[in-house]
Amino acid sequence: MNLVFLGPPGAGKGTQAKEVAKEQGLAHISTGDILREAVKNQTETGLKAKQYMDAGDLVPDAVVVAIIGERIQQADCQDGYVLDGFPRTYEQAEALADTLGQHGMTLDRVVYFDVDAAVLVERLTGRRTCRDCAANYHVKFMPPKADGVCDKCSGELYQREDDNEQTVRNRIDTYEKLTADLIDYYRQRDLLSQIDAAKDVAAVQADLKAILD
Ligand code: ADP
Ligand code: ADP
Ligand code: ZN
């Protein structure tokens, strides 16, 4: 089963993708996580991506398309994967279709996380992320058991630099300009399922499970 999770930043894609991947034995592929790792390690890709990420702009299509092309060929993707945060432009969606075709793979479903922009700013500015395992928390909606410490791996929680209000607003604008058209793109291809991502984490998880079963 190969899935795409589509929706604005802060919709809860990463939170749900991690759970679904664990439950269904799928690989979780987050282009954001991969890019942040590359920035941390100062790889060539990381050096190219950093300025865009800091500004809340999209990294050039060619960079993320190359990342995905490599990643989906790895062994843990054989039984399927969840693409979280990719594709984000028409060009990326077309490149994905080409790449899947080349490897004899198909896309089974695109889940659109529908939520009002008003909710997103609070979700993103309150997000805390684990430095070691990239798990996400929220100061109000999903607090960790101990302040500043990851429940899963005891790693240190930090606030992403791009989770400040100004950059968040730019990311939401960027989503509306460049990514939101993919809703229709996948609807026209009969691949789209929509969920109400304004509900709490458990309710979204249940709705998602119903779709995937
Ligand atoms: P995305 O991957 O779509 O950007 P995340 O999964 O990282 O979104 O979630 C953004 C923030 O909102 C995180 O701090 C997360 O803990 C919190 N969050 C996720 N889902 C919900 C939800 N259903 N209700 C409230 N907060 C949520
Ligand atoms: P969020 O979960 O809040 O939407 P991500 O972690 O997915 O944030 O992405 C963080 C940043 O990484 C984006 O603002 C963008 O700069 C870059 N990025 C991630 N995925 C893509 C993509 N598919 N295309 C272009 N840039 C991307
Ligand atoms: Zn952790």
XYZ file of C-alpha atoms and ligand atoms in Angstrom:
268
model
C 0.000 0.000 0.000
C 1.480 3.329 -1.104
C -0.103 6.439 0.359
C 0.229 10.195 0.126
C -0.788 12.450 3.022
C -1.728 15.846 1.641
C -2.682 18.974 3.557
C -1.444 22.276 4.947
C 1.475 22.499 7.366
C 0.241 21.688 10.861
C -2.730 19.605 9.700
C -1.414 16.575 11.613
C 0.024 14.581 8.712
C 3.251 13.642 10.474
C 1.513 12.682 13.707
C -0.868 10.345 11.879
C 1.682 9.070 9.357
C 3.922 7.761 12.133
C 1.020 5.809 13.681
C -0.284 4.420 10.404
C 3.190 3.380 9.309
C 3.789 1.515 12.559
C 0.397 -0.180 12.498
C 0.439 -1.194 8.849
C 4.140 -1.981 8.510
C 4.769 0.841 6.044
C 7.786 3.108 5.719
C 7.165 6.696 6.816
C 8.776 9.115 4.362
C 8.739 12.763 5.419
C 10.621 15.038 3.048
C 10.758 17.628 5.851
C 12.478 15.147 8.215
C 14.895 14.044 5.488
C 15.760 17.655 4.644
C 16.255 18.617 8.308
C 18.605 15.654 8.733
C 20.524 16.800 5.634
C 20.795 20.340 7.016
C 22.037 18.979 10.359
C 24.691 16.879 8.609
C 25.606 19.736 6.246
C 25.335 17.521 3.180
C 25.230 19.024 -0.290
C 21.438 18.691 -0.282
C 21.249 20.257 3.168
C 23.308 23.240 2.114
C 21.043 23.790 -0.889
C 17.835 23.429 1.115
C 18.546 25.460 4.249
C 17.810 28.980 2.994
C 14.429 27.935 1.585
C 13.416 26.071 4.741
C 14.391 28.937 7.034
C 12.243 31.307 4.971
C 9.294 28.896 4.816
C 9.581 28.580 1.035
C 9.607 25.332 -0.889
C 12.919 23.690 -1.675
C 13.356 23.376 -5.478
C 11.427 20.495 -7.032
C 14.544 18.810 -8.446
C 16.035 18.461 -4.958
C 13.018 16.788 -3.341
C 12.215 14.684 -6.413
C 15.733 13.237 -6.276
C 15.352 12.485 -2.554
C 12.090 10.612 -3.112
C 13.414 8.740 -6.155
C 16.183 7.277 -4.018
C 14.181 6.739 -0.878
C 11.353 4.637 -2.331
C 13.835 2.124 -3.696
C 15.164 1.261 -0.247
C 14.379 -2.150 1.247
C 11.957 -0.913 3.922
C 9.674 0.483 1.204
C 8.969 -2.902 -0.364
C 5.705 -3.393 1.527
C 4.597 0.167 0.945
C 5.061 3.649 2.336
C 3.387 6.829 3.463
C 4.608 9.964 1.713
C 4.204 12.801 4.220
C 4.686 16.281 2.781
C 5.406 15.177 -0.785
C 4.316 16.019 -3.446
C 3.797 19.736 -2.808
C 3.662 21.097 -6.371
C 2.151 19.999 -9.672
C 5.668 19.286 -10.958
C 6.398 17.050 -7.975
C 3.136 15.163 -8.495
C 3.964 14.543 -12.149
C 7.510 13.487 -11.268
C 6.124 11.105 -8.663
C 3.814 9.504 -11.224
C 6.795 9.029 -13.573
C 9.023 7.575 -10.876
C 6.342 5.168 -9.673
C 5.745 4.051 -13.264
C 9.457 3.396 -13.765
C 9.544 1.133 -10.712
C 6.244 -0.646 -11.405
C 4.662 0.959 -8.342
C 1.234 2.549 -8.004
C -0.312 5.089 -5.679
C -3.216 3.549 -3.788
C -4.702 6.534 -1.985
C -4.175 10.208 -1.257
C -5.570 11.329 2.076
C -6.357 15.024 2.265
C -6.223 16.475 5.778
C -8.824 19.217 5.662
C -8.523 21.927 8.314
C -9.070 25.685 8.531
C -6.005 27.922 8.313
C -7.032 29.541 11.620
C -6.195 26.341 13.527
C -2.795 25.909 11.904
C -0.942 28.829 13.458
C -1.702 27.648 16.985
C -0.776 24.074 16.134
C 2.539 25.022 14.548
C 3.722 27.656 17.004
C 3.000 25.209 19.860
C 4.749 22.283 18.197
C 7.811 20.778 19.867
C 9.987 18.268 18.052
C 12.430 15.644 19.316
C 16.020 16.269 18.228
C 16.762 12.553 18.172
C 13.682 10.743 16.764
C 11.698 13.634 15.195
C 8.544 12.800 17.210
C 6.178 15.767 17.479
C 4.403 17.119 20.535
C 2.273 20.145 21.264
C 2.563 22.278 24.387
C -1.227 22.293 24.786
C -2.753 19.549 22.633
C -0.152 16.766 22.955
C 2.199 17.612 25.833
C 5.035 15.218 26.629
C 4.953 13.425 30.011
C 7.968 15.406 31.242
C 8.611 18.973 30.131
C 11.066 19.197 27.221
C 11.739 15.457 27.097
C 10.620 12.978 24.403
C 8.319 10.209 25.740
C 9.623 7.782 23.159
C 13.399 8.170 23.358
C 14.122 10.706 26.146
C 15.640 13.015 23.518
C 15.545 16.788 23.914
C 12.485 18.611 22.564
C 13.048 21.838 20.677
C 11.016 24.361 18.722
C 11.772 24.263 14.993
C 13.147 27.557 13.744
C 10.468 27.702 11.054
C 7.667 27.216 13.603
C 7.589 30.941 14.438
C 4.466 32.894 13.549
C 5.890 34.859 10.623
C 7.404 31.861 8.859
C 4.311 29.795 9.619
C 2.148 32.367 7.823
C 4.426 32.225 4.789
C 4.279 28.424 4.787
C 0.478 28.518 4.851
C 0.463 31.027 1.946
C 2.909 28.863 0.034
C 0.661 25.859 0.601
C -2.349 27.749 -0.722
C -0.480 29.009 -3.783
C 1.446 25.915 -4.818
C 0.088 22.820 -3.096
C -3.679 23.157 -2.657
C -4.278 22.526 -6.387
C -3.173 18.950 -5.820
C -6.498 18.292 -4.077
C -8.267 18.554 -7.437
C -5.399 16.864 -9.232
C -5.866 13.702 -7.163
C -9.650 13.987 -7.002
C -9.733 13.915 -10.798
C -7.617 10.761 -10.696
C -10.075 9.128 -8.247
C -7.440 8.780 -5.574
C -8.610 11.329 -3.019
C -10.122 10.662 0.402
C -10.827 13.622 2.646
C -10.744 13.673 6.426
C -11.742 16.351 8.908
C -8.361 17.106 10.449
C -9.787 19.654 12.918
C -10.878 16.792 15.193
C -8.655 15.574 18.018
C -5.807 13.158 17.375
C -7.724 10.003 18.356
C -10.759 10.912 16.226
C -8.608 11.646 13.162
C -6.798 8.355 13.692
C -10.115 6.477 13.781
C -11.357 8.187 10.588
C -8.104 7.380 8.871
C -8.303 3.751 9.878
C -11.818 3.511 8.454
C -10.596 4.862 5.112
C -7.589 2.564 4.893
C -9.503 -0.573 5.906
P 2.087 18.298 9.850
O 2.991 17.106 9.739
O 0.865 18.163 9.010
O 2.792 19.580 9.653
P 2.048 17.623 12.712
O 1.607 16.204 12.743
O 3.471 17.906 12.980
O 1.536 18.326 11.345
O 1.146 18.424 13.771
C 1.326 19.824 13.971
C 1.173 20.133 15.461
O -0.169 19.930 15.874
C 2.022 19.244 16.369
O 2.451 20.018 17.455
C 1.061 18.151 16.804
O 1.408 17.674 18.098
C -0.275 18.871 16.830
N -1.403 18.044 16.371
C -1.398 17.044 15.460
N -2.638 16.558 15.262
C -3.455 17.280 16.076
C -4.874 17.258 16.334
N -5.694 16.399 15.683
N -5.367 18.140 17.216
C -4.547 19.025 17.868
N -3.204 19.094 17.665
C -2.669 18.228 16.781
P 5.306 20.852 7.883
O 5.147 19.447 8.384
O 5.144 21.828 8.944
O 4.539 21.155 6.663
P 7.748 19.965 6.734
O 8.594 19.392 7.802
O 6.975 19.047 5.904
O 6.816 21.022 7.433
O 8.618 20.865 5.784
C 9.532 21.823 6.279
C 10.161 22.562 5.126
O 10.899 21.639 4.302
C 9.178 23.226 4.165
O 8.798 24.519 4.606
C 10.009 23.279 2.876
O 10.963 24.311 2.926
C 10.760 21.959 2.932
N 10.013 20.860 2.258
C 9.513 19.742 2.809
N 8.908 18.969 1.890
C 9.025 19.626 0.709
C 8.594 19.377 -0.619
N 7.894 18.266 -0.943
N 8.909 20.286 -1.576
C 9.600 21.394 -1.291
N 10.018 21.704 -0.062
C 9.747 20.835 0.936
Zn 12.455 11.192 20.585
